[in-house]
XYZ file of C-alpha atoms in Angstrom:
621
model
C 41.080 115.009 42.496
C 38.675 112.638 44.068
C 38.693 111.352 47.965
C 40.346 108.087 48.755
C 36.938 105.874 49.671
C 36.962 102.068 51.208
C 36.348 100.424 47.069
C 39.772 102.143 46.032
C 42.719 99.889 45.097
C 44.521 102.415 47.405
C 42.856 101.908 50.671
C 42.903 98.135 49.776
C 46.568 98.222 49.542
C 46.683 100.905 52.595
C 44.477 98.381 54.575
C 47.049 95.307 53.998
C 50.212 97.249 54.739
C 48.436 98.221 57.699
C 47.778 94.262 58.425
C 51.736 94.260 57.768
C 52.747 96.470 60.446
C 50.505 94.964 63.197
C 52.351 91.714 62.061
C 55.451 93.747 62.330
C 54.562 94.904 65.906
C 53.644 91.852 66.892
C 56.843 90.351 65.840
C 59.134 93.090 67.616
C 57.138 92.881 71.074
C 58.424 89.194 71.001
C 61.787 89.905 72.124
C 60.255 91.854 75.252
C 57.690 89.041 75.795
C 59.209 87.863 79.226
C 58.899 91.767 80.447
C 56.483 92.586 82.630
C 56.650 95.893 85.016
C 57.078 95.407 88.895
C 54.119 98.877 88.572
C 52.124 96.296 86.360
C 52.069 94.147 88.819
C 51.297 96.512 91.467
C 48.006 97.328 89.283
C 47.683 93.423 88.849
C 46.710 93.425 92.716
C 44.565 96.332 93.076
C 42.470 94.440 90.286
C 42.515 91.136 91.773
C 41.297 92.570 94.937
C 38.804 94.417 93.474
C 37.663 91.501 91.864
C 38.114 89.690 95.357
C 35.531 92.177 96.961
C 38.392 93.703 98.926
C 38.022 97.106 97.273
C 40.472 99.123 95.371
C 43.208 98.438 97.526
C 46.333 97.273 98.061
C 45.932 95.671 101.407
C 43.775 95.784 104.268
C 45.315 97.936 106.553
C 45.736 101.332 104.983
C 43.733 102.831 102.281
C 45.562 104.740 99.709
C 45.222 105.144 96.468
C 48.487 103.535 95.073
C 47.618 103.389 91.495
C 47.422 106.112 88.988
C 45.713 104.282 86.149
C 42.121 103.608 87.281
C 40.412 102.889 84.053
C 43.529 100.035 83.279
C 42.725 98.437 86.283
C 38.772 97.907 86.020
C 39.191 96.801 82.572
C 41.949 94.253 83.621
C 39.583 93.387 86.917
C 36.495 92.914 84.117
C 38.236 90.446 81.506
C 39.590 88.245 84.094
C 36.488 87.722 85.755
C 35.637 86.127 82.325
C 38.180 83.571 82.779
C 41.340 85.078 81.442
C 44.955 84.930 83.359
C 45.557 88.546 84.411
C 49.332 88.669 82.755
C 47.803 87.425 79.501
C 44.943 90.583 79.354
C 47.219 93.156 79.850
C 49.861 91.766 77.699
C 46.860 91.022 74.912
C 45.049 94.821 75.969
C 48.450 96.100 75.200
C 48.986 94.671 71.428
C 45.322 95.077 70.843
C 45.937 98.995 71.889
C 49.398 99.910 70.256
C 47.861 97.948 66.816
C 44.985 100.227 67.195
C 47.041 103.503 66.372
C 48.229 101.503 63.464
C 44.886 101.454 61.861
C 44.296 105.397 63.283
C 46.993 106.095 61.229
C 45.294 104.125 58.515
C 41.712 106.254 59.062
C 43.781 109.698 58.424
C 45.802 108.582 55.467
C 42.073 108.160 54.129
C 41.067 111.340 54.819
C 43.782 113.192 54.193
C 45.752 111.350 51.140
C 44.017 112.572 47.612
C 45.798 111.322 44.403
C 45.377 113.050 40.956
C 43.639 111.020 38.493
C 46.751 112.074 36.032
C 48.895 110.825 38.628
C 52.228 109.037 37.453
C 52.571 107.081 40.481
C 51.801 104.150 41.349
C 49.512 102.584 43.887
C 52.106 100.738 45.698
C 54.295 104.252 46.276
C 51.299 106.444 47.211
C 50.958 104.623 50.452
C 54.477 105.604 51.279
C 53.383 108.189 53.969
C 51.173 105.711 55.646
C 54.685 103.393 55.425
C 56.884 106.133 56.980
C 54.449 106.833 60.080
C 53.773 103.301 60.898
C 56.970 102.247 60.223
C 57.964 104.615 62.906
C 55.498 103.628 65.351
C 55.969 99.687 65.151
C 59.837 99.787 64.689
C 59.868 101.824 68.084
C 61.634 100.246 70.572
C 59.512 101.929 73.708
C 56.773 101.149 71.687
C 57.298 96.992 71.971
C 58.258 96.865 75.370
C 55.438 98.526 76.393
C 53.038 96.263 74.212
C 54.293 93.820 77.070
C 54.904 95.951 79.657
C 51.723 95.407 81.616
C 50.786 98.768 82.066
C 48.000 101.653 80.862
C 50.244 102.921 78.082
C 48.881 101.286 75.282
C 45.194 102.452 76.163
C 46.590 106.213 76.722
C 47.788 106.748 73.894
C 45.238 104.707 71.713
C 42.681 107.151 72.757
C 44.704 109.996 72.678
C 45.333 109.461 68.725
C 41.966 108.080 68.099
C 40.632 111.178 69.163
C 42.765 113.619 67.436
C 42.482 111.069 64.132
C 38.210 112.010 64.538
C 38.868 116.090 65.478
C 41.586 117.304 63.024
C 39.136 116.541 60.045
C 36.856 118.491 61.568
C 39.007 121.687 62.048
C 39.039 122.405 58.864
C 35.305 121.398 58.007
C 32.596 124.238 58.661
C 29.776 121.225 59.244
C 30.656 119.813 62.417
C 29.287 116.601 63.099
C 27.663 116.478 66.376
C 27.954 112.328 67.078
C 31.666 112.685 66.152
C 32.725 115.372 68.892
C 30.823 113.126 71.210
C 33.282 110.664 70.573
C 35.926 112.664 70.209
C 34.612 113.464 73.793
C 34.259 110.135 74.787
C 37.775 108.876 73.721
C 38.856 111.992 76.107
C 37.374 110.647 78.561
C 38.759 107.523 78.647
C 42.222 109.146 78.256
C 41.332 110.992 81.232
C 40.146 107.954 83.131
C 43.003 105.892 82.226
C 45.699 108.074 83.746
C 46.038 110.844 86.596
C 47.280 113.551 84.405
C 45.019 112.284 81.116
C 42.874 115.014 81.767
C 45.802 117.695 80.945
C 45.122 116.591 77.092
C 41.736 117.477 77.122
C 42.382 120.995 78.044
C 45.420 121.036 75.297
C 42.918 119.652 72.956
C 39.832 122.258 74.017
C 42.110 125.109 73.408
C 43.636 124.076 70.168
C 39.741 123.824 68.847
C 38.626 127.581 70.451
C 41.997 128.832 68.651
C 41.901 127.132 65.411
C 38.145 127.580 64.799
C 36.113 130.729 64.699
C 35.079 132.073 67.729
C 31.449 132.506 66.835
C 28.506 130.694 69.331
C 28.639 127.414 67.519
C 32.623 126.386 67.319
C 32.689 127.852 71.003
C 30.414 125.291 72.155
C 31.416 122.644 70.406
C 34.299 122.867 72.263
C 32.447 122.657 75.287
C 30.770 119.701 74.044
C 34.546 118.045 73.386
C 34.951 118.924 77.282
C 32.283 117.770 78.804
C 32.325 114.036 79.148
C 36.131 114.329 80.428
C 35.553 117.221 82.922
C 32.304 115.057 84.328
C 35.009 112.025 84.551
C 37.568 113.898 86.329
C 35.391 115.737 89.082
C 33.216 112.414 89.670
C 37.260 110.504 90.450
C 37.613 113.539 92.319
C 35.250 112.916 94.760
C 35.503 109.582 94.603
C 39.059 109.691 95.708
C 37.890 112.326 98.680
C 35.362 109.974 100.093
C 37.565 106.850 98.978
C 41.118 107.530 100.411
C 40.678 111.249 102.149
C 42.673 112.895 99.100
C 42.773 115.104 96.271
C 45.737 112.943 94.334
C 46.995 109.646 94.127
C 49.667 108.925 96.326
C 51.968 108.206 93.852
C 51.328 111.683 92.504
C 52.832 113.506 95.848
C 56.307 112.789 94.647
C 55.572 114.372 91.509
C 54.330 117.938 92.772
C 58.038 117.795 95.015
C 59.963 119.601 92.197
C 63.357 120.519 92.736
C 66.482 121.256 90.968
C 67.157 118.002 91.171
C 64.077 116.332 89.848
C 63.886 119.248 87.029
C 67.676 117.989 85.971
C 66.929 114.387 86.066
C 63.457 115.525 84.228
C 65.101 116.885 81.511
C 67.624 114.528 80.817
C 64.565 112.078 80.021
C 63.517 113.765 78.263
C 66.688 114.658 75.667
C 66.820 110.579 76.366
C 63.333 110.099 75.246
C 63.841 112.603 72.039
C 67.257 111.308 71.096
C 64.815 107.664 70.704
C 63.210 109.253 67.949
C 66.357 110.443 65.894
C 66.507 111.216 62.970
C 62.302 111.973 62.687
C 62.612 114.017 65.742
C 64.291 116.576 63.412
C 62.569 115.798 59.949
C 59.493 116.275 62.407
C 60.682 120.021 62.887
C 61.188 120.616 60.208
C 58.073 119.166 58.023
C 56.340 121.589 60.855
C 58.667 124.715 59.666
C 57.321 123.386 55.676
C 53.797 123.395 56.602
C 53.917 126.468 58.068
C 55.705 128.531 55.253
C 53.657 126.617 52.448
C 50.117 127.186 54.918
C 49.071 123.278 53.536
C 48.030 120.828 56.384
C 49.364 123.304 59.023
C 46.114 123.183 61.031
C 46.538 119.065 61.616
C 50.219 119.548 62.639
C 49.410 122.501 64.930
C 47.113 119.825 66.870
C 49.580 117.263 66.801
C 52.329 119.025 67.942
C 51.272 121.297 70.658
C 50.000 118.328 72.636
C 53.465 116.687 71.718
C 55.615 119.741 73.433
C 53.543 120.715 76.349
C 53.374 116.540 77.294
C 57.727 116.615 77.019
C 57.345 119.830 79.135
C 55.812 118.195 81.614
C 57.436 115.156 81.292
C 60.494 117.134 81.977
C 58.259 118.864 85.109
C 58.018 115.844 86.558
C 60.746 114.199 86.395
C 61.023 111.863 83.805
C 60.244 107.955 84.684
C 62.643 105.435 86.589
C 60.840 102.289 84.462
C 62.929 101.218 80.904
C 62.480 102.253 77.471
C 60.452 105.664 78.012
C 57.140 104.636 78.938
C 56.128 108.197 79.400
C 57.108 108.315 75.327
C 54.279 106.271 73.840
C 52.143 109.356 73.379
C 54.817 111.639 72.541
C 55.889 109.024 69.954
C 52.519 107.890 68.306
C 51.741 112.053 67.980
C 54.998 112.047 65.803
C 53.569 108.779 63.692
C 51.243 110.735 63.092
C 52.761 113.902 62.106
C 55.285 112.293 59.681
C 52.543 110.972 58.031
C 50.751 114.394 57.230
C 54.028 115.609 56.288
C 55.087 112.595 54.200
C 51.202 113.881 52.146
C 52.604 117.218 52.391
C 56.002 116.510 50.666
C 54.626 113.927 47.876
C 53.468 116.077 45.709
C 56.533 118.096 45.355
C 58.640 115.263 45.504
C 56.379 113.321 42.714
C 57.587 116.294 40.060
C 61.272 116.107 41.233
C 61.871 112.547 42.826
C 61.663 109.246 41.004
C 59.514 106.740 43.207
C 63.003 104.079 43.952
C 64.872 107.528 45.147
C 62.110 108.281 47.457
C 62.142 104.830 48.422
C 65.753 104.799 49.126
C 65.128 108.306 50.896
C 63.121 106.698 53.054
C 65.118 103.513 53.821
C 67.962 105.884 54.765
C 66.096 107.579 57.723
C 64.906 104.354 58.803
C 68.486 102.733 59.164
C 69.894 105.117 61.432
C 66.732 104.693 63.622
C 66.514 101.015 63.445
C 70.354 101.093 64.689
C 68.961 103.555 67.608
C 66.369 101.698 68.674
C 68.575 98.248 68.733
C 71.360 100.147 71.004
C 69.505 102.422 72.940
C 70.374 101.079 76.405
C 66.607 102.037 77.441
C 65.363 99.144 75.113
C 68.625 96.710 76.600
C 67.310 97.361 80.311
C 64.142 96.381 79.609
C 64.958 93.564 77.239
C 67.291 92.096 80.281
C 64.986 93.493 83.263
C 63.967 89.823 84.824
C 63.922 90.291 88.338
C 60.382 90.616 88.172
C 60.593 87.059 87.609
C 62.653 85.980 90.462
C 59.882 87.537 92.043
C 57.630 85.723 91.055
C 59.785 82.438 91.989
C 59.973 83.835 95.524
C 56.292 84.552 95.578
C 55.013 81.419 94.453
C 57.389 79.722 96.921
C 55.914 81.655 100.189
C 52.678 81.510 98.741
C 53.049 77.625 98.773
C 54.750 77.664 102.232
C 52.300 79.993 104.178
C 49.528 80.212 102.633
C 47.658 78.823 106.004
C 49.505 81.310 108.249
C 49.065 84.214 106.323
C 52.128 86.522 107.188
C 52.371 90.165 106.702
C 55.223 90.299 104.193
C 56.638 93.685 103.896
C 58.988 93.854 100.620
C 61.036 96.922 98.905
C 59.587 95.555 95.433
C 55.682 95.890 95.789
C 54.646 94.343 92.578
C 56.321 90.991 91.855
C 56.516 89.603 95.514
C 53.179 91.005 96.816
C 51.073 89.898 93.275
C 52.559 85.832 93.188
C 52.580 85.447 97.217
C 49.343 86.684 97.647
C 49.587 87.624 101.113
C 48.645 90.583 103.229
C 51.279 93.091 102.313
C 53.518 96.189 103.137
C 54.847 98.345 100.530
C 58.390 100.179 102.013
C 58.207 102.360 99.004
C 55.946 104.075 100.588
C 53.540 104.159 97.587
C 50.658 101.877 98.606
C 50.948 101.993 102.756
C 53.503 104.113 105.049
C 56.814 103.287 105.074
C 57.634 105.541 108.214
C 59.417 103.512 111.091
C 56.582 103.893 113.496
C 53.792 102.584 111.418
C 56.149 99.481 110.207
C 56.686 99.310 114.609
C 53.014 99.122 114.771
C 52.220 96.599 111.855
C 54.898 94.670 112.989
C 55.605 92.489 109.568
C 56.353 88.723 109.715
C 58.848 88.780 107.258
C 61.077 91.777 105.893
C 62.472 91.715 102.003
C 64.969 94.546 101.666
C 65.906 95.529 98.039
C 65.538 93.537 94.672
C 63.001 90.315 95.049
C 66.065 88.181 95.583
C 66.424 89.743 98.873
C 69.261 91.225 100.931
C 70.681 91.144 104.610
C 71.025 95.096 104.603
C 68.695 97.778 103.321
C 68.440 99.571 100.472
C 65.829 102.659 101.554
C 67.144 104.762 104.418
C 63.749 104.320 105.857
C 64.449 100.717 106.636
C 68.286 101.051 106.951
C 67.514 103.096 110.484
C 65.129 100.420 111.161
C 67.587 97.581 111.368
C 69.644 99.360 113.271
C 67.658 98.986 116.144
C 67.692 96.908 119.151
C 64.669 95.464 118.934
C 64.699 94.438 115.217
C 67.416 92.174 116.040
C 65.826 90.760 119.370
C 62.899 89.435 116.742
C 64.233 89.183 113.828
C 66.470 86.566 112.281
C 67.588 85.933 108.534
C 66.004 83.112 106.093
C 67.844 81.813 103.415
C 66.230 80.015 100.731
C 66.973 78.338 97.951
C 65.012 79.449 95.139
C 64.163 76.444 92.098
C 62.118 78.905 89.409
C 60.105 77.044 86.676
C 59.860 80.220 84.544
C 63.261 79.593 82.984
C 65.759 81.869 85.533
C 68.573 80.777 86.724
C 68.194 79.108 90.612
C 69.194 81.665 93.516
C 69.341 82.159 97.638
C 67.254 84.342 98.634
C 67.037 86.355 102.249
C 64.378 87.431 103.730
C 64.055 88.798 107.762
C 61.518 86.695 110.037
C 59.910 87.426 113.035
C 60.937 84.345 114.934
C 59.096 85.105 117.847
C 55.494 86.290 118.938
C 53.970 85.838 115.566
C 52.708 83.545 113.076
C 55.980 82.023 111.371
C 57.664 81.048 114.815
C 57.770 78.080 117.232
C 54.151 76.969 117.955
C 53.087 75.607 121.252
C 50.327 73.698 121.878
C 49.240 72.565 125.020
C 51.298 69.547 124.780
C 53.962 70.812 123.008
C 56.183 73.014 121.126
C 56.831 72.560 117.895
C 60.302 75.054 115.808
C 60.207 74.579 112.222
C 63.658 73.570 110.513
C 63.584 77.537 108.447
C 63.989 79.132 111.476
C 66.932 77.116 111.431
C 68.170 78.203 107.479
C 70.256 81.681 108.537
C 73.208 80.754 106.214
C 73.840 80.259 102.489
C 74.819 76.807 103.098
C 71.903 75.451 105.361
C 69.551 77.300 103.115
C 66.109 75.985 103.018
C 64.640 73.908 100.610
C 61.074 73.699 99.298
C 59.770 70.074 99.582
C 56.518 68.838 99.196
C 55.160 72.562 99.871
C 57.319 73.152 102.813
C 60.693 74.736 103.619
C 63.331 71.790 104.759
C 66.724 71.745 105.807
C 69.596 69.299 104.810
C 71.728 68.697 107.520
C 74.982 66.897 106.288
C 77.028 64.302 108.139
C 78.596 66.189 111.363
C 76.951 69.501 110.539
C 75.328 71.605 113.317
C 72.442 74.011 113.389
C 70.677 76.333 115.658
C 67.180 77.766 115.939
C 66.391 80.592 118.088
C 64.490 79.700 121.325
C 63.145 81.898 124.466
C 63.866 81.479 127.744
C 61.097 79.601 128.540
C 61.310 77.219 125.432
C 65.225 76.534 126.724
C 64.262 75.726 130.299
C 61.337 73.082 128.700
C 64.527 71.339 126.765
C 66.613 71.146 129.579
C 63.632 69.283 131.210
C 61.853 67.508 128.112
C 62.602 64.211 127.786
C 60.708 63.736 124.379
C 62.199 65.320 122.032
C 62.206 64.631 118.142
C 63.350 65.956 115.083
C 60.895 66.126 112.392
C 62.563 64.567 108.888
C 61.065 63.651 105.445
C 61.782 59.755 105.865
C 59.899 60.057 109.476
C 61.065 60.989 113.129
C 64.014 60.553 114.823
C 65.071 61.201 118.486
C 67.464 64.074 119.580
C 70.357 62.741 121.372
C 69.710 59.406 119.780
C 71.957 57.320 117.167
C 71.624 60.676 114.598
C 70.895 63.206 116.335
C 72.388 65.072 119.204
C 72.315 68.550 121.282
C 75.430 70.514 120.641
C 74.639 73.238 122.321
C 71.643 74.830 124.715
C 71.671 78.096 125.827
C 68.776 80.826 126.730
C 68.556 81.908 123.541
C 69.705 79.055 121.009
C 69.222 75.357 120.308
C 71.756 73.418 118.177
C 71.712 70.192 117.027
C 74.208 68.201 114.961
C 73.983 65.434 112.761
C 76.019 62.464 114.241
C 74.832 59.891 111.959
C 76.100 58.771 108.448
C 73.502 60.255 106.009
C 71.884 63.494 105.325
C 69.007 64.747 107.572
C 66.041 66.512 105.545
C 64.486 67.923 108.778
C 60.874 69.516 108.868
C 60.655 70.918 112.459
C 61.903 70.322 115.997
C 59.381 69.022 118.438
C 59.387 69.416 121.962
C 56.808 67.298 124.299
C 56.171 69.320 127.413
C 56.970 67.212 130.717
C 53.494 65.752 132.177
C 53.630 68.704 135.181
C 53.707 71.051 132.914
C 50.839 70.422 130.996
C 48.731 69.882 133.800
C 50.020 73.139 134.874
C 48.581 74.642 132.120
């Protein structure tokens, strides 16, 4: 028996298949390659703030912390400061990341695969364990939507298996290297760093050691030394979250320490969901565990595998589960099983090389992996997220206000905080309630420009019964009027109208008046599907057909100016043209409304109204 080393025609042939399956991974993220998480972009504009000098925040109003993923969102902030588009890092960090277990799985096969020098088989068939656990990893659905999903998954779990692929040698190894539990510490840390509840796998992992190893002065502190650089981590965010934003958790994490019934039921069904993924090596895990155990060979490695694997579902199931696609919460869960099958895959070859001819284990093999492939291609998880694109319609919407205001610098308050607040790049208002309050009075207080209600294509009711008591006041609809626009997206959906709610009135997006005079843009104007506006040469325009009519919301002051004005234009893309002219006349003036048809024979494109104030009442002024 002689250890697998880096010159053996094994680990040269272990080393290509492992080339294989990052192929392989690459090649199944593709179908996903258009998903990105609204959360992911949420974390997209904490780092481009950051980078911005803005701090870690999410607007400049309220400071909370509405991120749970700290250590994702420096390294974004620090690559694309180099120059890189922040949707391509995180969708390159997230191959790089998932590939990297790949070639974790690749270290242990080393360490742990020994083949007898009177061995029968061939080299090709002794890397079939290494097959069967990457196989599963790459082949998981969760696993290539979340190589594009934009978020910290990918780094998670890459250190999580990194640093159990550098421990479990040493749990069975009385020297204990001291430079590799520093890293073992280090990759802890950055586990711990990279999510909230990271740090609950360093005390899994601490406690596995002190139970596994003796409990004499020297295996008791290496423990310690495991713990250290993680525990440093997590009291340093600590504080830094006291001083930073006056709390002990994230914000998002509040909703998570609210367990109920409810929560525990919806919990557990993701979890069941999240298991049922993994069918049939859920249950050939189990029960390679059950082997090991009986037959006392490799026991120790799947012990420290699998504890970490059942206490994360627990808590999964604590928690609540996840409301994003395809199990996010699974990639740990999942890569910990990779990397169990392989261990039992070594643990059942050499019984099966004395019983099993090489093309039946082959064929064993193929007929575990067909009933998961068939999972994984109708899971309806994997279907959400492979049809999820209203994260791009966001970013149609976004780009379009970020084009149209970008000089008056609304405060857009939106339902969907990640696609509409990271492509409009304006000041923002989250009414999840995750990165500012959502409560009525605050929203009173910030008094928003514009109001998106539900998905990013916008809706004239409410979908959060926050905001669904708020537009059932008074005083909403005294300032507030809808805006329909049409929507032309150059990312390959489908065009759309979308609504949003603008303050017409005492803010930035309404009439403004100059000393001279007043001038009502033509949106104001676009509160109907069919006189939706129009982006045109980076502003909103409305066609007004032969013998239409439309109205714009005026004051009381603004309607006694008309009644007296005698300059008064319309605003169109082929130049100006007088109201109550040849093609365009008043239909209707009242204390509150303007409304002007189109009496001529084309089409009207109209920019804005403009009002000249009479000569007595500018001197007035």
């Amino acid at each position: 028996m002689k250890l697998i080393n880096k010159d053996s025609q094994m680990t040269k042939v272990a080393f290509i298949w492992s080339l294989c399956s990052t192929a392989i991974l690459w090649l199944h993220s593709q179908l996903y390659s258009q998903f990105i998480s609204d959360k992911a972009l949420i974390s997209l504009r904490y780092a481009e703030r950051f980078l911005n000098g803005q701090g870690l925040s999410w607007n400049d109003s309220a400071s909370i912390e509405g991120y749970s993923n700290l250590l994702w969102i420096l390294l974004t902030a620090g690559i694309t400061k180099l120059g890189f588009n922040s949707l391509e890092v995180v969708h390159g960090l997230g191959f790089i990341f998932n590939a990297s277990v790949i070639f974790a799985l690749f270290y242990i096969f080393n360490h742990f695969y020994k083949v007898s020098q009177n061995s029968q088989q061939g080299t090709l068939h002794s890397v079939l364990p290494l097959v069967i656990g990457q196989l599963f990893w790459v082949c998981s659905g969760s696993i290539a939507v979340w190589t594009m999903g934009g978020l910290e998954q990918p780094l998670f779990t890459a250190s999580l298996i990194w640093a159990l692929a550098l421990l479990i040698p040493a749990l069975k190894n009385n020297h204990i290297g001291r430079s590799r539990l520093v890293l073992v510490s280090l990759l802890l840390t950055i586990t711990a760093l990279t999510r909230v509840d990271g740090p609950l796998f360093t005390l899994i992992i601490c406690t596995v050691w002190w139970w596994q190893k003796p409990k004499d002065l020297k295996h008791v502190g290496a423990g310690f030394v495991i713990a250290l650089l993680p525990t440093i981590a997590f009291i340093s965010q600590t504080l830094f979250r006291l001083s930073y934003y006056g709390d002990i958790l994230p914000h998002t994490s509040h909703s998570h320490t609210d367990i109920s019934s409810a929560s525990l039921i919806t919990g557990l069904k993701y979890t069941i969901g999240m298991l049922s993924a993994a069918r049939p090596f859920f249950e050939i895990t189990l029960l390679g565990l059950a082997f090991a155990i009986y037959k006392k060979r490799n026991h120790y490695a799947l012990g420290a595998l699998l504890i970490p694997a059942f206490l994360w579902t627990a808590y999964i199931a604590i928690i609540g589960g996840d409301a994003a696609p395809a199990f996010r919460y699974g990639l740990p869960l999942f890569g910990l099983i990779a990397f169990a099958l392989l261990i039992i895959a070594i643990n059942a070859d050499s019984i099966l090389e004395r019983t099993t001819p090489a093309w039946l284990q082959w064929c064993l093999v193929a007929f575990c992996f067909i009933p998961f492939l068939a999972t994984q291609i109708q899971d309806p998880e994997n279907k959400e997220a492979f049809y999820e694109k209203w994260e791009l319609d966001g970013e149609a919407v976004g780009k379009t206000l970020k084009t149209v205001f970008a000089e008056q610098q609304p405060l857009y308050a939106m339902a969907t905080p990640g696609a509409l607040a990271y492509w409009s790049e304006l000041p923002a208002l989250d009414l999840s309630g995750l990165n500012t309050p959502n409560d009525i009075d605050y929203l009173n207080q910030e008094s928003p420009d514009i109001y998106s209600f539900c998905s990013p294509a916008g809706n004239l009711t409410p979908c959060k019964q926050n905001t669904k008591a708020l537009i059932k006041t008074a005083s909403f609809h005294e300032n507030y009027i809808p805006l329909y626009i049409q929507i032309e997206p150059d990312n390959g959906r489908p065009p759309f109208i979308n609504i949003q709610w603008i303050k017409w009135q005492d803010g930035v997006l309404g009439a403004l008046e100059l000393e001279s005079s007043i001038t009502i843009p033509a949106y104001l104007g676009a509160t109907s599907k069919e006189l939706a506006a129009q982006l045109q040469e980076q502003k909103l325009v409305v066609n007004l057909k032969q013998g239409e009519k439309f109205g714009v919301p005026i004051n009381l002051n603004t309607a006694q100016l008309i009644s007296q004005a005698t300059n008064m234009r319309v605003k169109t893309t082929q130049g100006e043209l007088t109201i109550n002219g040849p093609e365009v006349m008043i239909s209707k003036l009242t204390n509150n409304q303007l409304v002007l048809q189109n009496r001529g024979s084309q089409t009207i494109t109209i920019e804005s109204i403009i009002i000249v104030k009479p000569s007595r009442q500018v001197a007035v002024r």
